[in-house]
XYZ file of C-alpha atoms in Angstrom:
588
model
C 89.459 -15.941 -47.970
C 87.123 -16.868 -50.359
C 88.502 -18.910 -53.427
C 88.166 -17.221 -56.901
C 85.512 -19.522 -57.871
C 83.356 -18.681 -54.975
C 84.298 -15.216 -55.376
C 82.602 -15.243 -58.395
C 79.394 -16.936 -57.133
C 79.055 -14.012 -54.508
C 79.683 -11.102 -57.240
C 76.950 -12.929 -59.391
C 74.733 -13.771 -56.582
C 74.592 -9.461 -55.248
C 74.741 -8.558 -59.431
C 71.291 -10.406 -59.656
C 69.765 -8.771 -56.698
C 70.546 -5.325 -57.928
C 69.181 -6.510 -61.012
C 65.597 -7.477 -59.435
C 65.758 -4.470 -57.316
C 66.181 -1.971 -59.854
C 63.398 -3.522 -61.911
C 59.987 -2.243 -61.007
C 58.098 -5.296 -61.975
C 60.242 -7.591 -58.986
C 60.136 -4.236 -56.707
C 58.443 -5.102 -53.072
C 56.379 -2.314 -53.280
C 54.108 -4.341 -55.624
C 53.088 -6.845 -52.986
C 51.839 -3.618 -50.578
C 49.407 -0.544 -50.719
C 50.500 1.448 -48.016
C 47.268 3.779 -48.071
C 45.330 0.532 -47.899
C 47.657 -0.782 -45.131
C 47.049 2.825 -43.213
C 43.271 2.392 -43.620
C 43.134 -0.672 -42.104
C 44.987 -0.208 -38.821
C 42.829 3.065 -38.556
C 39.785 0.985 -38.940
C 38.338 2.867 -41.968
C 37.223 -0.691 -43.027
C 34.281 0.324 -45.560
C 37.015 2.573 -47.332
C 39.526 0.037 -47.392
C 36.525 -2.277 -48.710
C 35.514 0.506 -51.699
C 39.292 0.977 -53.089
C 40.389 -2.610 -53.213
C 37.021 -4.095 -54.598
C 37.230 -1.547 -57.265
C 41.246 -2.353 -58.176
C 39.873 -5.707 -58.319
C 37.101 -4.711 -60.207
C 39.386 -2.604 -62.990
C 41.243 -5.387 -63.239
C 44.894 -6.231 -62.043
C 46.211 -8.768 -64.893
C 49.655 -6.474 -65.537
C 50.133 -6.946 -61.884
C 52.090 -9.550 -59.998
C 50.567 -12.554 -58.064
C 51.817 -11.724 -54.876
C 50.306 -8.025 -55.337
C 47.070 -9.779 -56.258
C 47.685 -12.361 -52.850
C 47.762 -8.874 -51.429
C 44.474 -7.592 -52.748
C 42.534 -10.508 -51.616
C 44.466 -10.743 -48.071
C 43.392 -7.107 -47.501
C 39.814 -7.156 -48.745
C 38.916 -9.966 -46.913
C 40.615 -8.560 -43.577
C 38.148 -5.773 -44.421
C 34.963 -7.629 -44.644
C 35.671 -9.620 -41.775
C 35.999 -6.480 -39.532
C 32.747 -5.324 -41.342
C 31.076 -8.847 -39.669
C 30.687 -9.867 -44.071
C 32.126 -13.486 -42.365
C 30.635 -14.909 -45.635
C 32.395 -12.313 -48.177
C 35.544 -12.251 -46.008
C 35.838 -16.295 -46.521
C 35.125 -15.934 -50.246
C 38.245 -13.272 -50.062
C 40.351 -15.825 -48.481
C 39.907 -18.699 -50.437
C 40.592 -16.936 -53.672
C 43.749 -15.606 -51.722
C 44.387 -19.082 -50.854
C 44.370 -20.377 -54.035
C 46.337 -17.492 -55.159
C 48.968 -18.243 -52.180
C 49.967 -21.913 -54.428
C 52.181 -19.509 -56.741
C 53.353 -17.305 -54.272
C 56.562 -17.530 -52.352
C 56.227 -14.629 -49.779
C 55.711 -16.694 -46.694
C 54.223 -13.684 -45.268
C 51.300 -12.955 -47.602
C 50.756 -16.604 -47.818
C 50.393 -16.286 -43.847
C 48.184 -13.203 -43.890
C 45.957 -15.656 -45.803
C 45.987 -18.294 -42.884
C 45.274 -15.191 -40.744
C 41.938 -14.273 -42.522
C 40.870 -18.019 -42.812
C 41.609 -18.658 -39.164
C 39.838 -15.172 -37.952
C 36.522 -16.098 -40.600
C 35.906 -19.767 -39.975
C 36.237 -18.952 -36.307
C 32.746 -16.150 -36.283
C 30.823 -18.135 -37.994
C 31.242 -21.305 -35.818
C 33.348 -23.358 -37.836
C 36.099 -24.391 -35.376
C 37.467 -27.225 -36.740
C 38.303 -24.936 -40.105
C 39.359 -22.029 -37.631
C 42.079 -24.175 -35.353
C 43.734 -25.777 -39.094
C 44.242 -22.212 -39.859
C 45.426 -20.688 -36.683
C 48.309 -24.171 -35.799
C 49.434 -23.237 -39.539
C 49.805 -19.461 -38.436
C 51.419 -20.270 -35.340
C 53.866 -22.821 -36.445
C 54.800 -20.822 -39.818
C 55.574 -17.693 -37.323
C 57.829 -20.270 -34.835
C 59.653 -21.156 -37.781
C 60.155 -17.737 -39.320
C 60.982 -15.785 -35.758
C 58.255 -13.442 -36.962
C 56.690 -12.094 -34.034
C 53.314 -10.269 -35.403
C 52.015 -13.332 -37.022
C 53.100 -15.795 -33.734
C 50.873 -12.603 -31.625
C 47.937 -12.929 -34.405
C 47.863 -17.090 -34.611
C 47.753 -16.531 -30.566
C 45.102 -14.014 -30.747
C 43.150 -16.913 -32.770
C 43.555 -19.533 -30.652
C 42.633 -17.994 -27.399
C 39.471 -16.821 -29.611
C 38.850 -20.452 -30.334
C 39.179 -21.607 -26.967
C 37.012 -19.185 -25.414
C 34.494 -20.415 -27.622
C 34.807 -23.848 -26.591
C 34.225 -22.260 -23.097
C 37.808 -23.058 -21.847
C 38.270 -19.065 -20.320
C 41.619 -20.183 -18.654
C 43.524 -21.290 -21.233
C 42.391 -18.859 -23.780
C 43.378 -16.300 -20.975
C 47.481 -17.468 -21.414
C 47.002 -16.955 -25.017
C 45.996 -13.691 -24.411
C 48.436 -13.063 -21.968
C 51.330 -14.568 -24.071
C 50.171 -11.949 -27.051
C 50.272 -9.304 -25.256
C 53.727 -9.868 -24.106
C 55.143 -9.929 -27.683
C 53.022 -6.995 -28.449
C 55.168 -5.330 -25.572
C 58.298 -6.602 -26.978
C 57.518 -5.233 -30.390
C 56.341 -2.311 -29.086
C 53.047 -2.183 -30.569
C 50.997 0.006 -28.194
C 47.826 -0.078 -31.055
C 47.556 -3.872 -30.512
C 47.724 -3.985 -27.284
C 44.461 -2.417 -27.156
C 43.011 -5.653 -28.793
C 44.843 -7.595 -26.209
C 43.438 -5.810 -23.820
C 40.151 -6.060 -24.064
C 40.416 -9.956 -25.340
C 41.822 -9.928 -21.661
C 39.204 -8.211 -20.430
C 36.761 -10.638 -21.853
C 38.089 -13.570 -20.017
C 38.463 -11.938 -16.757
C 34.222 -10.922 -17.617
C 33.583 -14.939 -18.382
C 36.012 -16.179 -15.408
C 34.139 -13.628 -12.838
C 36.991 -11.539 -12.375
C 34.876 -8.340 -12.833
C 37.823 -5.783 -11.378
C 40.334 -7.372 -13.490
C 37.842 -7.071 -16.431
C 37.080 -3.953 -16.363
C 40.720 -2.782 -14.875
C 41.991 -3.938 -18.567
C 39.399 -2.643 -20.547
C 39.902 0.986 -19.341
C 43.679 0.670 -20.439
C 42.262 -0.850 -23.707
C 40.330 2.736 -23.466
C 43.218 4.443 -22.860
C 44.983 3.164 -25.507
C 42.277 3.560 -28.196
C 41.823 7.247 -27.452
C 45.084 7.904 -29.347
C 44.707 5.011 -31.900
C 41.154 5.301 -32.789
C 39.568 1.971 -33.316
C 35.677 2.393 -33.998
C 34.953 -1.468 -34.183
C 37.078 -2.398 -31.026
C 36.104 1.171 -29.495
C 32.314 -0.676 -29.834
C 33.225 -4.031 -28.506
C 35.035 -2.304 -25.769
C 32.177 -0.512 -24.597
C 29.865 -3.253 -25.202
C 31.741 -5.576 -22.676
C 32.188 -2.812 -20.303
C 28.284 -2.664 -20.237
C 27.874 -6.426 -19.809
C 30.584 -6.507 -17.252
C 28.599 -3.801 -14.984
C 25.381 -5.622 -16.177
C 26.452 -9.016 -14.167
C 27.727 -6.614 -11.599
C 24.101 -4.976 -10.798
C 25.414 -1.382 -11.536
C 22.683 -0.573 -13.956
C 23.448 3.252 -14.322
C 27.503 2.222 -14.726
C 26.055 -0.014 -17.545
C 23.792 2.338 -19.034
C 26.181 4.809 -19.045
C 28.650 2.325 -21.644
C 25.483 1.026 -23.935
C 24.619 4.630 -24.799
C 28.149 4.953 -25.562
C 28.118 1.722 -27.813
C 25.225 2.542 -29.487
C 26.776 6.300 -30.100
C 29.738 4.417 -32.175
C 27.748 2.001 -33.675
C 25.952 5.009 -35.240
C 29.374 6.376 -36.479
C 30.189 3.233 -37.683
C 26.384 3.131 -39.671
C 26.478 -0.847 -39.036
C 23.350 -2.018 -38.360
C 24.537 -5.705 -37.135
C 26.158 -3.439 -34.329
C 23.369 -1.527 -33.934
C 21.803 -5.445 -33.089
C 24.153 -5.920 -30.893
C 23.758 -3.261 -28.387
C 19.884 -4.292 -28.715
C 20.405 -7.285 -27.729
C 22.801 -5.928 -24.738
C 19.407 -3.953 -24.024
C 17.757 -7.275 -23.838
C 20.318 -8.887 -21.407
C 19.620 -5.806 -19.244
C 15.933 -6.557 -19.715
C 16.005 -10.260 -18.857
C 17.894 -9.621 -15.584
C 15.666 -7.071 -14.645
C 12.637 -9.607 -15.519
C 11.081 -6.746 -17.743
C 10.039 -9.400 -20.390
C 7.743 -7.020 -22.631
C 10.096 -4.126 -22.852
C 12.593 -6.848 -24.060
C 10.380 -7.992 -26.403
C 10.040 -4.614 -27.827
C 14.240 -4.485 -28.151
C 14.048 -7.674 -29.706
C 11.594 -6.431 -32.491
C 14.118 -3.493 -32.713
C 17.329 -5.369 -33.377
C 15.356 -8.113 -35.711
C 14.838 -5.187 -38.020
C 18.290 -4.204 -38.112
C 19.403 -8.137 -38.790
C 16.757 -8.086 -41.491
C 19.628 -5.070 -42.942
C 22.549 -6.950 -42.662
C 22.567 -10.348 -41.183
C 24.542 -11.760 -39.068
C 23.440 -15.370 -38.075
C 25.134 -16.095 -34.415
C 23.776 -12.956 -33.680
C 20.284 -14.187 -35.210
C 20.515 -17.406 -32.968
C 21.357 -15.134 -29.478
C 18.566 -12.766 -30.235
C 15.993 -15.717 -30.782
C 17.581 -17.205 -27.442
C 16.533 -14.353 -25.574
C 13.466 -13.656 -27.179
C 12.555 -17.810 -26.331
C 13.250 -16.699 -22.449
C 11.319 -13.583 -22.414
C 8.065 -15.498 -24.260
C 8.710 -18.094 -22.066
C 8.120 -15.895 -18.716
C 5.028 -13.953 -20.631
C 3.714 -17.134 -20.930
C 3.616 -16.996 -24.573
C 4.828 -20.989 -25.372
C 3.606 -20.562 -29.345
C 6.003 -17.412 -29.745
C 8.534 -19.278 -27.694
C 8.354 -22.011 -29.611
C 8.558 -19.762 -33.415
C 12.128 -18.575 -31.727
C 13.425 -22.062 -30.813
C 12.711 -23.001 -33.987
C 14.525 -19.813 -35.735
C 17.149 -20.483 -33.546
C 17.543 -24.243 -34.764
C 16.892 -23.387 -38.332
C 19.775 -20.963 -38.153
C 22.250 -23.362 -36.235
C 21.731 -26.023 -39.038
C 22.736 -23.199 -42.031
C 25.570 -22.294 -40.019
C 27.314 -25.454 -38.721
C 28.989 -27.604 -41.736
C 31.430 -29.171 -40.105
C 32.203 -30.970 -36.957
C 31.156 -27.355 -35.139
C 28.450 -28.883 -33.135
C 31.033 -28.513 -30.065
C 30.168 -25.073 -30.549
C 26.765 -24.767 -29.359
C 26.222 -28.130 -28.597
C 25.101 -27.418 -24.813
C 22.212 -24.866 -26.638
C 21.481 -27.458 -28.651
C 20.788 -29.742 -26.437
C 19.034 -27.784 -23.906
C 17.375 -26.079 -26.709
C 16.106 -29.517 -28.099
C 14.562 -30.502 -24.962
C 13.114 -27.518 -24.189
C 11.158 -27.367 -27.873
C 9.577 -30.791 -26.279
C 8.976 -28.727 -23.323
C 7.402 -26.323 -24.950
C 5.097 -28.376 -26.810
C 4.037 -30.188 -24.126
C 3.549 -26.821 -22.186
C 1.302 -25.441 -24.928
C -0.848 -28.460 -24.564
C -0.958 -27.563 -20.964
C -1.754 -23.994 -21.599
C -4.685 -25.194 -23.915
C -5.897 -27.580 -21.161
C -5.711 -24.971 -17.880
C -7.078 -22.625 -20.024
C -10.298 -24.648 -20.632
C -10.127 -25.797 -17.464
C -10.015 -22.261 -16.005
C -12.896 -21.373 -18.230
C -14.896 -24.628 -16.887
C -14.450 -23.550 -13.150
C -15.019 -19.806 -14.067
C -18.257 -21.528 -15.759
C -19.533 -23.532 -12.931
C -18.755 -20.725 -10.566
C -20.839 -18.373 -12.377
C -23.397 -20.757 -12.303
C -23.414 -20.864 -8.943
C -23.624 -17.680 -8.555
C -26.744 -17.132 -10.338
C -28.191 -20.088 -9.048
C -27.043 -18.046 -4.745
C -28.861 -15.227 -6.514
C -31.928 -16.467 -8.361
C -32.173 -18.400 -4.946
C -31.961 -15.258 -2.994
C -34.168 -13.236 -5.138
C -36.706 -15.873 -4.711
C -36.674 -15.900 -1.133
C -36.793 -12.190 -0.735
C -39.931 -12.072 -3.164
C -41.688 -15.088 -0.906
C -40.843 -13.052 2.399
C -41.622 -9.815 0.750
C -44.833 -11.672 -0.792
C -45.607 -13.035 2.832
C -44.759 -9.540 4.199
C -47.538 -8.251 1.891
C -49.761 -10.481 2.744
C -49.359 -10.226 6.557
C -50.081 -6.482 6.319
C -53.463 -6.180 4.255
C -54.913 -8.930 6.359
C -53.874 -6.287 9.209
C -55.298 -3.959 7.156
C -58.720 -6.099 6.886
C -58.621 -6.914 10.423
C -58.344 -2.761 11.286
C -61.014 -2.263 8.678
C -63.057 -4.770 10.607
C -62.594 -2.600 13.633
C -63.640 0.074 12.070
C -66.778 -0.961 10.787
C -67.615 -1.946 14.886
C -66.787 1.876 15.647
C -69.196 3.080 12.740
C -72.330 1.159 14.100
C -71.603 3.080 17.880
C -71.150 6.179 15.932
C -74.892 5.706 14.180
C -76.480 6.406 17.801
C -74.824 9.169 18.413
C -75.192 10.716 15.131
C -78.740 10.720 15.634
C -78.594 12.535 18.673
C -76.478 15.742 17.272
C -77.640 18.365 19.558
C -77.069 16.294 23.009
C -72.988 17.136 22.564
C -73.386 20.244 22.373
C -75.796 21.037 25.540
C -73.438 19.418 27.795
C -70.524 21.183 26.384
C -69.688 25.095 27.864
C -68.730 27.780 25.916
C -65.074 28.100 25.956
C -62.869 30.456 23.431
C -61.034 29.106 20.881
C -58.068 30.627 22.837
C -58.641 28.936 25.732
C -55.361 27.552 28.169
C -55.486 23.946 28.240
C -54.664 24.322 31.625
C -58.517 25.524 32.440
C -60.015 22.126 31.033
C -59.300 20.410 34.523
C -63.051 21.150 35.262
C -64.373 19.633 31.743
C -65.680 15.798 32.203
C -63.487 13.593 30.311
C -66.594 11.827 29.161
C -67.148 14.706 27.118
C -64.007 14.604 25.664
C -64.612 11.047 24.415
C -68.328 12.200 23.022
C -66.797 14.440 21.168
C -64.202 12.289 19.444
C -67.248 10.104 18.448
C -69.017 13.103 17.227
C -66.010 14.217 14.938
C -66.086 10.204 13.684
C -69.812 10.360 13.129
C -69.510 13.660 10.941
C -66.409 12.328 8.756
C -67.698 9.189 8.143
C -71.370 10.269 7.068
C -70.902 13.331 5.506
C -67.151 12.431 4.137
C -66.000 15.932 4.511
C -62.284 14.401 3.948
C -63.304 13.930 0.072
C -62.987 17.542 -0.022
C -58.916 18.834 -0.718
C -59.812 22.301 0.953
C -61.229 21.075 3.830
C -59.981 22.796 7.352
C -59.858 21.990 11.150
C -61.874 25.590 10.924
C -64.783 24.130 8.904
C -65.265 20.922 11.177
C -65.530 23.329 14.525
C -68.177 25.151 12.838
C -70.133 22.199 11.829
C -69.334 20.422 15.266
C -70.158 23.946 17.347
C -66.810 23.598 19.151
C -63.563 25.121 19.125
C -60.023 24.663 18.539
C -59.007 23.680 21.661
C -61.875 21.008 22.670
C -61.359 19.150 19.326
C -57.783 18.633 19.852
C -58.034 17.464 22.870
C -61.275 14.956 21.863
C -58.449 13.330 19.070
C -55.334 13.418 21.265
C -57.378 11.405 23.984
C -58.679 8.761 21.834
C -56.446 8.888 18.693
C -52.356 8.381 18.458
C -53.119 10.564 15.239
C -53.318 14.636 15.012
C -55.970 15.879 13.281
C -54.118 15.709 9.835
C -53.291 12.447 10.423
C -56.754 11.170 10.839
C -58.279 12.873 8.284
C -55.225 10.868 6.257
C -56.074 7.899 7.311
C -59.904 8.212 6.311
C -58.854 9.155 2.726
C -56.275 6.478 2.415
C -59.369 4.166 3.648
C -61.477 5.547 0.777
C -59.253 4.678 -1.237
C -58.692 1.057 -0.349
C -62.589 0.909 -0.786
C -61.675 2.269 -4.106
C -59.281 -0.080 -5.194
C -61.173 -2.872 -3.527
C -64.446 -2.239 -5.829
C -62.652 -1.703 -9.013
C -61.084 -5.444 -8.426
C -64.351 -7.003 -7.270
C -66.334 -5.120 -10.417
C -63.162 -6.774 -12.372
C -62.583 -3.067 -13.681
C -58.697 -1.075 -13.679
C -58.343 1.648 -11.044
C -56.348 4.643 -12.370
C -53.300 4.865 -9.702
C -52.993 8.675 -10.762
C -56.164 10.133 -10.420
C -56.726 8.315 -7.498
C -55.008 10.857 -5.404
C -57.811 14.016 -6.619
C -60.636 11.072 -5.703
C -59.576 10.650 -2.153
C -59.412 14.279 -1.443
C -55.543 14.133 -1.805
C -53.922 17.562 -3.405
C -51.089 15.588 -5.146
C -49.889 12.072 -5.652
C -46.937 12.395 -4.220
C -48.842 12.957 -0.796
C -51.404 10.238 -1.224
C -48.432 8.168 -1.974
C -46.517 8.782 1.028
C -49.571 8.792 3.103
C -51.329 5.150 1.947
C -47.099 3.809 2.057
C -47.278 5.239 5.826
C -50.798 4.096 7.172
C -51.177 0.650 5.134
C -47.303 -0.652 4.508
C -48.326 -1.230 1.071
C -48.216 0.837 -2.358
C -51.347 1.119 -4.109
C -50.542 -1.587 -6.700
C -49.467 -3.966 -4.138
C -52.384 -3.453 -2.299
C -54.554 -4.046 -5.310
C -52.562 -7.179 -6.078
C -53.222 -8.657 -2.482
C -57.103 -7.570 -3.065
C -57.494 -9.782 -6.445
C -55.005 -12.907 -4.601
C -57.590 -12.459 -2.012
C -60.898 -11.894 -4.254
C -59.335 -15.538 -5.701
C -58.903 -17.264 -3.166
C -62.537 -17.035 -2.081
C -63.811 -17.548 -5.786
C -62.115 -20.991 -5.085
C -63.218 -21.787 -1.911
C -66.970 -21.107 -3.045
C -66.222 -23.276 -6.865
């Protein structure tokens, strides 16, 4: 039994808590906005964002402290999930200061919760692990199991990004097991998939992907667009490292799907740069420059600096294998201007590896541009000097061809010459016989024009050989050849032979038929053409030559002086006036 005194405490004591519960001013609903609350865990951050910025806007000076604790707490729990890591700190810190007056341990710890979850995206570890031991030892004190799950959450966040996968894994682990106990199946979607990201870092790809399909599962009935996006996002990198490439495109259409819903272009970024990832491993360098242009753009719309700083990574690799070292160099030195505006602390740990490799590689690069420059001149020297030598194996070549074609020339007028030399010896045993014109045809009998060869057996063969001489003596002095209409029928009637007796007189002592010789006397009328228009230092006139040698067309006399001499026309010309010099010389 309590003693009348006491008695009187406890009477007081309940007297003044009906008191501050009946009055609305000290009523608990002050320190909450269950719509806001609501919007939240349904992810409808942008709407969350819109209704307590504009409370805070209106103003909320008849309001309590805690209830403005609470306004801060939430608004910068929605910027954070909008990736504002910059707004949602600003949030925080005026929570924090807010949190000095306040005595609700659990708004104050909401505050460590945003602090923790901000300083840890944008690198700043050393600010993000204060936060998070505060969070964790305030909810081992106060047996409150949420915040002991969220201040776990944080620190396995931290660890991972201080690349220690294991031990972030039994914070993970541990959360999840108080979200069990609580019975909060909504959460355990986020503890599933920060599960599944270990298992993805730790190569545990079936265990990654085994608990981000129950993270799936779980986020079909408590929709969750940002985690719904990470979720997919991972999936996609999982199968990426996997080599399943239609598995992965399969979950970065679906990413980019609710980054659309979402309208957040720093998303949007993100599955370009899982694009890229996919690009780089399939060493198609140019199409992941292309992505990289793509997600820059969307950056440029909201940025999002450790993004910024994986993009230019990338981007530095793909240059890198297009041999591009200046680009490569531009994204190194994004990527370093970036680090330095993001880091303010002691967060070097962060990215100190990058850094470092990063740092050396810039030298790299550098160097390699200089080597670039050099090969490139150097390929342009060798491409120089082998051009040169090329034309110098052609000019070389032509040269020789025009000395052996010169020589060729040469060799065939003085054949030419030496023929018409032979000629000249035929004409002088032609004179005597020309002057004798009726003594062929006395010892000739009559025979038909239609006569059988085979009857000639009793002709002499002398006769035969008198005859060719005649036929000679009759082109030669009365140059019946000049003549285009001239006929094998006009030479038997001014020989008084036939057909049959001439052919046989040219086939016995001529490889030519009669065409052919008659040819060959107009192509030699026209050397003796050619010959006096050099001597009398005058131009022949290559087309009308033709009609002057008893030729019907050029193209004939053409063919026919190629055929008999080996020569055109010109060049046989130019061998006449090297000739015509040469003796000019010999007689100065």
């Amino acid at each position: 039994m309590l003693s009348p005194k006491n008695q009187y405490l406890v009477r007081c004591g309940l007297f003044f808590i009906l008191v501050l519960a009946g009055n609305p001013a000290f009523s608990v609903q002050i320190n909450k906005d269950t719509l806001a609350e609501r919007l939240l865990k349904e992810g409808q951050y942008r709407i969350v964002s819109e209704k307590v910025a504009a409370q805070l806007k209106d103003g909320t000076n008849n309001v309590s402290n805690n209830y403005r604790l609470f306004l801060f707490n939430t608004l910068g729990m929605a910027q954070f999930r909008l990736n504002n890591f910059d707004s949602a700190i600003f949030c925080a810190r005026q929570a924090l200061k807010l949190s000095s007056d306040s005595k609700d341990s659990a708004l104050i710890s909401e505050t460590w919760k945003v602090m923790s979850y901000s300083f840890n995206r944008l690198g700043k570890l050393d600010s993000a692990i204060y936060f998070s031991n505060k969070l964790r030892n305030y909810a081992k004190r106060s047996g409150n199991d949420r915040q002991y799950r969220n201040s776990l959450v944080s620190l396995g966040t931290i660890l991972m990004q201080n690349h220690r996968p294991a031990e972030a894994l039994e914070n993970f682990l541990e959360a999840n097991s108080v979200n069990k106990k609580m019975r909060d199946t909504a959460s355990c979607s986020i503890d599933y998939f920060n599960i599944g990201l270990v298992y993805l870092k730790l190569g545990q790809y079936d265990n990654c992907l085994k608990s981000l399909e129950e993270a799936l599962e779980i986020l079909q009935k408590f929709r969750n667009p940002d985690l719904l996006f990470m979720t997919y996002g991972t999936m996609a990198d999982c199968y990426l490292v996997m080599g399943k490439k239609k598995e992965r495109k399969k979950y970065v259409l679906l990413s980019i799907e609710v980054a659309k819903q979402i309208g957040s272009s720093q998303f949007m970024a993100m599955c370009y740069c899982n694009l890229i990832e996919g690009n780089l491993n399939d060493r198609e360098f140019s199409t992941a420059v292309k992505n990289g242009f793509v997600a820059d753009s969307l950056l440029k719309k909201e940025p999002f600096p450790v993004q910024q700083m994986k993009l230019d990574s990338m981007m530095y690799v793909a240059y890198k294998n297009l041999s591009k070292p200046e680009e490569a160099l531009a994204r190194h030195e994004s990527f370093m201007r970036i680090k330095n505006q993001v880091l303010g602390e002691n967060e070097a740990a962060l990215l100190n590896r990058m850094v470092v490799e990063y740092s050396v590689k810039g030298k790299n690069l550098r160097i390699e541009k200089q080597n670039v420059d050099i090969q490139s001149k150097t390929r342009q020297l060798q491409l120089l000097v082998l051009l040169l030598v090329v034309v110098a194996l052609f000019t070389g070549r032509v040269i020789y061809q025009n000395i052996k074609l010169r020589n060729f020339r040469e060799s065939l007028y003085r054949k030419e010459k030496y023929l018409d030399n032979q000629i000249a010896v035929q004409s002088k045993l032609m004179t005597n016989i020309a002057t004798e014109p009726d003594a062929f045809a006395v010892h000739l009998p009559e025979v038909l024009t239609d006569t059988n060869p085979d009857e000639l057996t009793d002709v002499d063969p002398g006769l035969f050989d008198v005859l060719y001489l005649r036929i000679l003596s009759v082109l030669e002095t009365q140059k019946l050849y000049l003549d285009p209409e001239m006929s094998i029928k006009s030479l038997i009637n001014l020989l008084g032979t036939n057909k049959t007796y001439l052919y046989q007189a040219i086939s016995r002592n001529s490889a030519e038929n009669f065409r052919g010789l008659i040819n060959r006397y107009r192509v030699n009328e026209a050397k003796r053409i050619i010959e006096k228009s050099i001597a009398g230092s005058s131009v022949f006139d290559g087309l009308t030559l033709y009609s002057d040698t008893g030729f019907n067309s050029a193209a004939s006399f053409f063919r026919a002086f190629k055929q008999y001499t080996g020569l055109t026309p010109k060049e046989y010309a130019d061998e006449t006036r090297k000739e015509l010099r040469k003796h000019n010389v010999k007689r100065a």
